[in-house]
Tab-separated table of C-alpha atoms and ligand atoms in Angstrom:
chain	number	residue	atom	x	y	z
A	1	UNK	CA	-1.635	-87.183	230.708
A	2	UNK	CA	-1.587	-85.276	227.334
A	3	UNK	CA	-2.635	-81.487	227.391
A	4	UNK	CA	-6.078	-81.206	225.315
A	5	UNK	CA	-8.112	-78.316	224.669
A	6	UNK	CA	-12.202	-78.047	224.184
A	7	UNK	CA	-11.571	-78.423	220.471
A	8	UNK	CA	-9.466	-81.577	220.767
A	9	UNK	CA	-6.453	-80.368	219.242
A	10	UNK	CA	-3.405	-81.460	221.789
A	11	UNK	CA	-0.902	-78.931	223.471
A	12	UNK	CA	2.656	-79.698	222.638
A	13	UNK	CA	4.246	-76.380	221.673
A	14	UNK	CA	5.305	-74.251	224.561
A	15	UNK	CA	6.791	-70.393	223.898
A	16	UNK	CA	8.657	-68.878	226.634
A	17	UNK	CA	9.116	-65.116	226.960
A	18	UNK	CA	12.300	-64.581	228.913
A	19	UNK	CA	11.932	-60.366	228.935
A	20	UNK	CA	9.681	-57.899	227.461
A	21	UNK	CA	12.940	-55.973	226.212
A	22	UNK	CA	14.984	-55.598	222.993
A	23	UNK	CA	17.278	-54.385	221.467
A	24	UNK	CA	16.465	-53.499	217.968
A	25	UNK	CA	13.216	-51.434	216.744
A	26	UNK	CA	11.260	-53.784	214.352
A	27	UNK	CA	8.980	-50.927	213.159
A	28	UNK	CA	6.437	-53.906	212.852
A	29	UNK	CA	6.956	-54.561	216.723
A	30	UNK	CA	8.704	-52.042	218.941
A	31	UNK	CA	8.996	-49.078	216.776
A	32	UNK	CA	9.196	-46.865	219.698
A	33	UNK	CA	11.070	-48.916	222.440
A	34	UNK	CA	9.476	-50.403	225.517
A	35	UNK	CA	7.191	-48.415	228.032
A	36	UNK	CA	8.983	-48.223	231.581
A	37	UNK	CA	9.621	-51.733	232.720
A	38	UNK	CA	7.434	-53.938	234.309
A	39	UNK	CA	8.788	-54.240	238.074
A	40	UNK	CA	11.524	-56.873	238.448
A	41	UNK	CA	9.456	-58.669	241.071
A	42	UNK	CA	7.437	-59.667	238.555
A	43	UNK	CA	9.311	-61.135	235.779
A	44	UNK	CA	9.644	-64.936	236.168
A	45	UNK	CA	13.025	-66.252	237.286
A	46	UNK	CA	14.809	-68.638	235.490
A	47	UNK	CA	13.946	-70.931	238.476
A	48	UNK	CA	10.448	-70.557	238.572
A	49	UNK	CA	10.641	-71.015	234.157
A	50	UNK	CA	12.307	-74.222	234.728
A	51	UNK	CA	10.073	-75.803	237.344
A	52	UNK	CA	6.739	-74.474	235.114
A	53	UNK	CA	8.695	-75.814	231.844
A	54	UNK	CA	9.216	-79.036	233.949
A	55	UNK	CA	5.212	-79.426	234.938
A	56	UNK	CA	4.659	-78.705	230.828
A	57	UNK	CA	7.191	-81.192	230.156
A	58	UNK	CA	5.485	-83.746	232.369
A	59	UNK	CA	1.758	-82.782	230.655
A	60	UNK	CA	3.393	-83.925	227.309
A	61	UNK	CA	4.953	-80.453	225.593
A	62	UNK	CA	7.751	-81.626	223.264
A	63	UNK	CA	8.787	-78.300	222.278
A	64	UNK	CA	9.986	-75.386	223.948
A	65	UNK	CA	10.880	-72.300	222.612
A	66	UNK	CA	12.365	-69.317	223.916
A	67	UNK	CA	11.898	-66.204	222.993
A	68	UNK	CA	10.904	-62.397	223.993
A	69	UNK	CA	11.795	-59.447	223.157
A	70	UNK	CA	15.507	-60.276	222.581
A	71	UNK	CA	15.736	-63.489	224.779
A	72	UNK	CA	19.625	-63.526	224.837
A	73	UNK	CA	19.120	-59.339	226.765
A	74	UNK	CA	18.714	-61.605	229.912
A	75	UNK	CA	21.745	-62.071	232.199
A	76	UNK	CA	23.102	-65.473	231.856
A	77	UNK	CA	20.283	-67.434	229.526
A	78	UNK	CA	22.786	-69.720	229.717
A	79	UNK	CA	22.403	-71.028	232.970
A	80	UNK	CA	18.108	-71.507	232.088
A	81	UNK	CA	19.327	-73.630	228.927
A	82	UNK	CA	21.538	-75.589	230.960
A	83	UNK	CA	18.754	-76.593	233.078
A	84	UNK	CA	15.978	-76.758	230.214
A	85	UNK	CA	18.228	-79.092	228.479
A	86	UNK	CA	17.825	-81.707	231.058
A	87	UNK	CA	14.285	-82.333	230.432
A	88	UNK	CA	15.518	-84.091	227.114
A	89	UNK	CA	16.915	-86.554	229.464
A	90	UNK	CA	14.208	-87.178	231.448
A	91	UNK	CA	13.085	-90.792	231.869
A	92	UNK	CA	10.531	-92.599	233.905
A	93	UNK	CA	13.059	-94.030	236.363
A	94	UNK	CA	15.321	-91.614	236.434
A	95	UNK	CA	16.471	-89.993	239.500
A	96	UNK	CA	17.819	-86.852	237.667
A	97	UNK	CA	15.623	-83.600	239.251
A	98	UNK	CA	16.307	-80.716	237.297
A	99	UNK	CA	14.713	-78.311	240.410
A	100	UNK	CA	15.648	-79.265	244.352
A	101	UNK	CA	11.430	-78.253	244.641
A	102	UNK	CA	9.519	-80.806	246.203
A	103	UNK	CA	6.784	-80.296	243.580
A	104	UNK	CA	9.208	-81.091	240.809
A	105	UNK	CA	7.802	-85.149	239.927
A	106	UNK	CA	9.916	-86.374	237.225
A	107	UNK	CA	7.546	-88.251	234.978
A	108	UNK	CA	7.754	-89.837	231.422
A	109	UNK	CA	7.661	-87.425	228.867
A	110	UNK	CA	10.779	-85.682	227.699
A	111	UNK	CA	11.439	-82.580	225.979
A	112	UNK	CA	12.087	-82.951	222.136
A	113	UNK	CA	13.447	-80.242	220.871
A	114	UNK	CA	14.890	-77.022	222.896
A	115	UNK	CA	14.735	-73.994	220.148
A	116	UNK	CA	15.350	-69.933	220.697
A	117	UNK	CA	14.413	-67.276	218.725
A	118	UNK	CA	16.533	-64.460	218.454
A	119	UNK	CA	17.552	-61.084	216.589
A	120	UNK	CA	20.787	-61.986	216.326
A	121	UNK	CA	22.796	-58.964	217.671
A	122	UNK	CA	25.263	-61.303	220.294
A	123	UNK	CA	24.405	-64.717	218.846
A	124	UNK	CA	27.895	-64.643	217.485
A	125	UNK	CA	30.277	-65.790	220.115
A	126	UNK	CA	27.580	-67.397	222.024
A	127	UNK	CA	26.500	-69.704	220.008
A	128	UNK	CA	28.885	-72.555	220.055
A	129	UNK	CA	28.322	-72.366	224.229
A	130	UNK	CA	24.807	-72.305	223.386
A	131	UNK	CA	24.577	-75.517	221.853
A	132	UNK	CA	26.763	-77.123	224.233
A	133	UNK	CA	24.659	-76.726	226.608
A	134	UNK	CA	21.926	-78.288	225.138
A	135	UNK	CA	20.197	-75.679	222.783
A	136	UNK	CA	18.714	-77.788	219.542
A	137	UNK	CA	18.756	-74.565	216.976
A	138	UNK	CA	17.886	-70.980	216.813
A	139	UNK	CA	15.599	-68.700	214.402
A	140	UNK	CA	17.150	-65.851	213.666
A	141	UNK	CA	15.129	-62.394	212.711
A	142	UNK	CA	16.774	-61.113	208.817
A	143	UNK	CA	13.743	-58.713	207.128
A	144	UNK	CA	16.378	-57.127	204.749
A	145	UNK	CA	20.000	-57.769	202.868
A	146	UNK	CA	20.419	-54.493	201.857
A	147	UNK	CA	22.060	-52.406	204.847
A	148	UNK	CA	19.555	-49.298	204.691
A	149	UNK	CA	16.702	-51.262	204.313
A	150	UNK	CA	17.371	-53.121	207.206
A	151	UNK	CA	18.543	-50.404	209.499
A	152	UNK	CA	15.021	-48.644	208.132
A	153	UNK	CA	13.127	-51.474	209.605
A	154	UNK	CA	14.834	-52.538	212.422
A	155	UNK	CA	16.062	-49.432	213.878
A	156	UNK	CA	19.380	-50.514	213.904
A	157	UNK	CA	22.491	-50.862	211.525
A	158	UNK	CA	23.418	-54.360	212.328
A	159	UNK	CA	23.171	-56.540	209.439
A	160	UNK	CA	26.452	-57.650	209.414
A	161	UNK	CA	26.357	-58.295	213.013
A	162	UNK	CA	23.090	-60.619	212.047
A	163	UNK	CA	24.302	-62.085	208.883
A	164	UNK	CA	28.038	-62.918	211.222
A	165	UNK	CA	25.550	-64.527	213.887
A	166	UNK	CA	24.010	-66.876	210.870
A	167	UNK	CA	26.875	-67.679	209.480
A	168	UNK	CA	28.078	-68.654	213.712
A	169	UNK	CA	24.878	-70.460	214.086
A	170	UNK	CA	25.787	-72.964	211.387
A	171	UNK	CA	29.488	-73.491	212.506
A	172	UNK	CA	27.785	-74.428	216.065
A	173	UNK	CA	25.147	-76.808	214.093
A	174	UNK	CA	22.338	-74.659	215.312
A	175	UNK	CA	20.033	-76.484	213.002
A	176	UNK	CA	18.145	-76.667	211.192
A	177	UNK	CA	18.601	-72.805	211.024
A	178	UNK	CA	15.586	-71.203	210.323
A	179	UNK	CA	15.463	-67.108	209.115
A	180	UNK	CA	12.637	-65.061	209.437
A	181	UNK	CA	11.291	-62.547	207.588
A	182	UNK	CA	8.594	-60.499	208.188
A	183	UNK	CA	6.965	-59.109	204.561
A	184	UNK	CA	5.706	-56.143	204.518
A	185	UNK	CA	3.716	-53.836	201.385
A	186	UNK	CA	6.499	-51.048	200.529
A	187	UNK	CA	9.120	-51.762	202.913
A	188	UNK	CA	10.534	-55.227	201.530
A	189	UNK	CA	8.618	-56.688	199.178
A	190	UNK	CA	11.189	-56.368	196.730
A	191	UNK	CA	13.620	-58.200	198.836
A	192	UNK	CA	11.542	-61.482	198.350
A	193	UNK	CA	13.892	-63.373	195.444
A	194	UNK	CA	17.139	-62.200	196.948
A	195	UNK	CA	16.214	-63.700	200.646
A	196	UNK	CA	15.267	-67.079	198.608
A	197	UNK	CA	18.621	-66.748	197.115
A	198	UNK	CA	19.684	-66.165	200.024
A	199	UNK	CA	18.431	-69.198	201.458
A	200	UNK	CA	19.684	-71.570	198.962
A	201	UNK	CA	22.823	-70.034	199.066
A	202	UNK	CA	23.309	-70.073	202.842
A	203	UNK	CA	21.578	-73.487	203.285
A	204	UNK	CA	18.790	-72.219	205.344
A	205	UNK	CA	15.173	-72.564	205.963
A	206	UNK	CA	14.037	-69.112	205.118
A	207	UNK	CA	10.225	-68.726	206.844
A	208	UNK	CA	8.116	-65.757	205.053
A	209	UNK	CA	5.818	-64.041	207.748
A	210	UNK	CA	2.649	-62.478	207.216
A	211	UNK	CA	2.879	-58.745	208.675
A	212	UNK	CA	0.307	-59.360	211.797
A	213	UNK	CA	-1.651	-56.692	213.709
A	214	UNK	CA	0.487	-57.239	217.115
A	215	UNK	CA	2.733	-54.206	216.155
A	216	UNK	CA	3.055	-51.646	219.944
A	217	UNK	CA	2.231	-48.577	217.675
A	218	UNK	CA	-1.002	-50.422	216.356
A	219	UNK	CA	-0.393	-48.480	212.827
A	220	UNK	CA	-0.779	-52.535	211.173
A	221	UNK	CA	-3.114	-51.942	208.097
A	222	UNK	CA	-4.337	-55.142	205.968
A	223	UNK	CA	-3.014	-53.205	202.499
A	224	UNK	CA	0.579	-53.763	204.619
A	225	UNK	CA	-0.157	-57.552	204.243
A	226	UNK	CA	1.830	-59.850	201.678
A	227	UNK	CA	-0.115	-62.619	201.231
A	228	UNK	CA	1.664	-65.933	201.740
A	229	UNK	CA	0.125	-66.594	197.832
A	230	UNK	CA	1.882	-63.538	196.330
A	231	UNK	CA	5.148	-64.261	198.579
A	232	UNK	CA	4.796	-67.980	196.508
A	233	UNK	CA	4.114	-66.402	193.042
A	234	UNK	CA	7.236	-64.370	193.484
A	235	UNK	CA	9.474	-66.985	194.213
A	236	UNK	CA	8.163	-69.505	192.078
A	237	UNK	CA	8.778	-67.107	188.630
A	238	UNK	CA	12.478	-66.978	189.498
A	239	UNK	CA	13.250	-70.443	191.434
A	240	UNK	CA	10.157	-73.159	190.863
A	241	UNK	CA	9.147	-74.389	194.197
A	242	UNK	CA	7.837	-77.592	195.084
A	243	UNK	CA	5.405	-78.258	198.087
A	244	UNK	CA	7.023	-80.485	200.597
A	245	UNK	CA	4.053	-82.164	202.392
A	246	UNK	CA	0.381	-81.582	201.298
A	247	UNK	CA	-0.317	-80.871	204.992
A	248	UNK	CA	0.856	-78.906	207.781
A	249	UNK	CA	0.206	-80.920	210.571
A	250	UNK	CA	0.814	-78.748	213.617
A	251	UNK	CA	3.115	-76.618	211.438
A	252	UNK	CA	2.223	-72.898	210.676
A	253	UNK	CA	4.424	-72.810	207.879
A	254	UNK	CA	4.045	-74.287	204.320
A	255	UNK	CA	7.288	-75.668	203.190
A	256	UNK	CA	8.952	-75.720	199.860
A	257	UNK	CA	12.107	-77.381	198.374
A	258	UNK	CA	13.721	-75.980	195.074
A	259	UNK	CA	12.283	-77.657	192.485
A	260	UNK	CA	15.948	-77.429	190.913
A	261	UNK	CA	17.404	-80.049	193.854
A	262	UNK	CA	19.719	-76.653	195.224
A	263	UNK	CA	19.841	-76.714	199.311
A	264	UNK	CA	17.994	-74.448	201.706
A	265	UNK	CA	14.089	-74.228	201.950
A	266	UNK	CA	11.363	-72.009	201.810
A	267	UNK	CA	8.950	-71.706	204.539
A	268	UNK	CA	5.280	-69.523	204.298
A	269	UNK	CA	3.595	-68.686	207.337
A	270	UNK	CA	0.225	-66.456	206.341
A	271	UNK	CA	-1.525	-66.671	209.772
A	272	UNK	CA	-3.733	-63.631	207.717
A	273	UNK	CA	-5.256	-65.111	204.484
A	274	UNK	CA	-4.890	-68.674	205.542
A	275	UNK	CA	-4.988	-69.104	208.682
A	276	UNK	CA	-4.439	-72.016	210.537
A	277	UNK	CA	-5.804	-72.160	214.260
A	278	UNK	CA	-7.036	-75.654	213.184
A	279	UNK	CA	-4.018	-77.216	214.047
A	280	UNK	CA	-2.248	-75.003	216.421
A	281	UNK	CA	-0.824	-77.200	219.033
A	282	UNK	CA	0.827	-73.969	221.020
A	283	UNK	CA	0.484	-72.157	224.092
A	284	UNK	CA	2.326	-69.150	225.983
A	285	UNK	CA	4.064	-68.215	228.557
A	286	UNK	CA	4.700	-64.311	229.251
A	287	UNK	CA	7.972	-62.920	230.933
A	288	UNK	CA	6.102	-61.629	233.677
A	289	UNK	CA	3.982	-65.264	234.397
A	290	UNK	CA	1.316	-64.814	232.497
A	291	UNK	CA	-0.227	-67.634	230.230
A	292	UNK	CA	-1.396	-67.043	226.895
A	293	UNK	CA	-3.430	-69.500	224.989
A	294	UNK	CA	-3.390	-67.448	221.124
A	295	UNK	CA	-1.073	-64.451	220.096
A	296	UNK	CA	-4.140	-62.808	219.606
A	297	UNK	CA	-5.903	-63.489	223.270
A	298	UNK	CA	-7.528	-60.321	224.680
A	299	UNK	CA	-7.186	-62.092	228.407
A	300	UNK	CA	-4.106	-63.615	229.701
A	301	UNK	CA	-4.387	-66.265	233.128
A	302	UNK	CA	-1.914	-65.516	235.765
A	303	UNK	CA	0.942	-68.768	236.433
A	304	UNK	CA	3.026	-66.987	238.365
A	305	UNK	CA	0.664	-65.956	241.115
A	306	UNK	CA	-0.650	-69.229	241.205
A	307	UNK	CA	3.161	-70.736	241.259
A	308	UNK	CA	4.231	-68.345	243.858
A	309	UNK	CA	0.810	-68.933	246.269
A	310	UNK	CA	2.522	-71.663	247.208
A	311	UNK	CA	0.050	-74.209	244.847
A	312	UNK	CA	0.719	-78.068	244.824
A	313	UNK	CA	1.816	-79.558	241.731
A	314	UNK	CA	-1.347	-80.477	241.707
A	315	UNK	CA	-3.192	-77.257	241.653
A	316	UNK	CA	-0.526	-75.929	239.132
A	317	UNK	CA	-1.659	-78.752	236.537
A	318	UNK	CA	-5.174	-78.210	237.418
A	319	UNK	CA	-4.853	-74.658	236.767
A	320	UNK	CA	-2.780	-75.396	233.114
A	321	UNK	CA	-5.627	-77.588	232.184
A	322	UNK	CA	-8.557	-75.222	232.856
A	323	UNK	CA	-6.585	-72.129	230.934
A	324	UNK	CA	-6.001	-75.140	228.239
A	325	UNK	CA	-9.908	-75.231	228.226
A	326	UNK	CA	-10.512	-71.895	227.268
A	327	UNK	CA	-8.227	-71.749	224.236
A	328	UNK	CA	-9.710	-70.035	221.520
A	329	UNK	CA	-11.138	-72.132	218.601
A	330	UNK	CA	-9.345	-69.364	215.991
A	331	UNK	CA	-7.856	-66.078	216.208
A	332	UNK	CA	-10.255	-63.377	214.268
A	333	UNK	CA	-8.481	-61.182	212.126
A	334	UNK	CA	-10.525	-61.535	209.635
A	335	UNK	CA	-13.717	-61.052	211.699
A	336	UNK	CA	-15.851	-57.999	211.960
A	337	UNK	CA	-15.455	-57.226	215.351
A	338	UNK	CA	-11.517	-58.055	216.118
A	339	UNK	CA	-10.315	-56.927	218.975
A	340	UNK	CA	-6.364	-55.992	219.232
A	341	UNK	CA	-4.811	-58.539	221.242
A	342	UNK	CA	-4.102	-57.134	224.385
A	343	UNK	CA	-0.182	-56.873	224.430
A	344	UNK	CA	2.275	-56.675	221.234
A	345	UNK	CA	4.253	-59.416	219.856
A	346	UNK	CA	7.592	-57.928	222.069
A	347	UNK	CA	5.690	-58.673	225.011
A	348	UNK	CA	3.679	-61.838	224.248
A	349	UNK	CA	6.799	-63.605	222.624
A	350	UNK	CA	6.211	-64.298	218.626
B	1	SAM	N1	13.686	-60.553	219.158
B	1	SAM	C1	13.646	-61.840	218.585
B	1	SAM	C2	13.576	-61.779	217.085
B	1	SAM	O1	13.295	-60.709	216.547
B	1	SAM	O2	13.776	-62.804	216.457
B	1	SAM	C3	12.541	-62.710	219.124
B	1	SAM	C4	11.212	-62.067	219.390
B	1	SAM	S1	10.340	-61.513	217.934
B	1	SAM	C5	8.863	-60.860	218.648
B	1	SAM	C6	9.857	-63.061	217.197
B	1	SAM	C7	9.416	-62.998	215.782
B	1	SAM	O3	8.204	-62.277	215.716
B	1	SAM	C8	10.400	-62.295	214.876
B	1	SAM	O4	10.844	-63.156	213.856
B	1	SAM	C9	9.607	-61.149	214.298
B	1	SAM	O5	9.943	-60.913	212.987
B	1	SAM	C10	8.170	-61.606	214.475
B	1	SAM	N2	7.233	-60.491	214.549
B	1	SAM	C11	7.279	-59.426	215.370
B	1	SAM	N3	6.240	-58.584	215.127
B	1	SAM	C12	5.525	-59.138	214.122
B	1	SAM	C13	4.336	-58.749	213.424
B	1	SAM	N4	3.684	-57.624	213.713
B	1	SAM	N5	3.885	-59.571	212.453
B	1	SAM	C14	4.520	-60.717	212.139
B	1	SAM	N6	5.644	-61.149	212.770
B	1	SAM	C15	6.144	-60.363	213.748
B	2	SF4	FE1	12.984	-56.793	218.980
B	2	SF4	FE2	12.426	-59.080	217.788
B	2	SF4	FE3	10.510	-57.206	218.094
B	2	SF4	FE4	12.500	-56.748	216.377
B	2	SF4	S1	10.950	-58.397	216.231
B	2	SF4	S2	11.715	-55.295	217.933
B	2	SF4	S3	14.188	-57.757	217.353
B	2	SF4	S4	11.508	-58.319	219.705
């Protein structure tokens, strides 16, 4: 039983926000920190992520994702990649349970691929326990290889810390490592070639990101926007680029190899000028239980009160499928009448 929404596009992507908080101060994000926390009661336990990763598991989701704010603030993500890490190994006659739940049905499908997304700041001597445990790779956040530039948009001086946790990331075979980097009109532009360098230097997959409106302090304004063309253009005047597959599947990003044969690879995600809702294959979960069918949703359907009512596996997967049903057919930036989603990217999980 495959995951499909009203416009026939199937469900495999699942992105997992383990905590609304972080570390750093993205201007483009969390410019000026989080509002008082949400009440502990209600952020998901690593349990209760694990039995609904499980159920999306069994409903065909190959990847999972986790992500936040700064996933690796929460106490012990270890032990919740420990357990996610099982579903790889899930087969239809296994006996394995990953939860001691009596809704937890071990079924066919397994997890494919077990990814985090992270700023970072402590990646360094975690990573090599990280993939130990069974975590496939990482994306790491890098908007800036100039130390002032960076500390201007992040809020923080840590790029060595960042470029350390890269550089610990490939030791561990995180990989493929992918960096991203948010482009935005007067604040990194410029940075563009040197990041490709960087890329092909470092080995990399270095993903260009459209600056989206999902910024806390809502001060996003479309002349801010690099267009994934002009992010291209640059690149291709100093290293020629050549278009890896003519289509991008269920992929947001565009991907590029050196036309010149050196390593690393350049990814383009313009969710802006060319979007790509055609294809999107993902779905969201919040910290607090909440799931999200589009970053840009204005309504969000409640999981964890439906998880903690005491629901049947049964009424859990009926419930997934009808909030599958209502996923959106495209986000609408570009429309008229868009409405700000109705929480920022720190809280939804980009
Ligand atoms: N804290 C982690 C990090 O920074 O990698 C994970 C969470 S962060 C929300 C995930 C990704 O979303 C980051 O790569 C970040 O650059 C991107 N992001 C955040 N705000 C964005 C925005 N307004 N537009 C485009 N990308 C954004
Ligand atoms: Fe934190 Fe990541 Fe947002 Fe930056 S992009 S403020 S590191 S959650």
């Amino acid at each position: 039983m495959l995951l499909r929404d009203a416009h026939n596009r199937i469900i495999r992507d699942l992105r997992v926000s383990l905590t609304d908080r972080c570390n750093f101060r993205c201007f483009y994000c969390l410019p000026n920190g989080e509002p008082p926390m949400a009440r502990k009661e209600t952020i998901l336990t690593f349990e209760e992520i694990a039995e609904i990763c499980e159920i999306f598991v069994s409903l065909g989701i190959e990847k999972i994702r986790l992500t936040g704010g700064e996933p690796l603030l929460r106490k012990d993500v270890e032990s919740l990649i420990e357990k996610l890490a099982k579903l790889k190994f899930q087969t239809s006659n296994s006996k394995f349970q990953i939860l001691e739940n009596p809704k937890s049905k071990i079924q066919n499908p397994k997890l494919k691929d077990l990814a985090l997304t992270t700023n970072g700041f402590s990646l360094e001597k975690r990573a090599e326990n990280l993939k130990k445990l069974g975590l496939d790779r990482v994306t790491i956040s890098l908007d800036s290889l100039k130390k002032e530039n960076f500390k201007k948009i992040t809020g923080v001086d840590k790029l060595d810390e960042v470029l350390t946790a890269i550089e610990a990331a490939k030791r561990a075979k995180l990989e493929p490592i992918r960096i991203n980097a948010v482009i935005v009109r007067g604040w990194n532009e410029d940075e563009i070639v040197e990041l490709a360098r960087f890329a092909r230097e470092t080995e990399v997959s270095m993903r260009y990101i459209e600056y989206m409106p999902l910024d806390s302090a809502h001060e996003w304004d479309r002349k801010l926007v690099v267009s994934g063309k002009e992010i291209r253009e640059r690149i291709s005047q100093v290293f020629p680029l050549i278009l890896k597959e003519s289509s991008r599947g269920a992929e947001t990003a565009w991907k590029y190899a050196f036309a010149d044969g050196a390593k690393g690879e350049i990814g383009i995600i313009a969710p802006v000028t060319e979007m790509f809702c055609g294809a999107c294959s993902r779905i969201r979960l919040t910290a607090d239980g909440q799931l999200r069918t589009c970053l840009f949703s204005t309504t969000e359907h409640n999981l964890r009160d439906v998880l903690r009512s005491g629901a049947t596996r049964t009424e859990i997967v009926e419930f997934i499928q009808s909030v599958v049903m209502k996923k959106e057919a495209s986000h609408s930036i570009n429309g008229k009448d868009f409405a700000p989603a109705s929480r920022s990217m720190s809280f939804i999980g980009g």
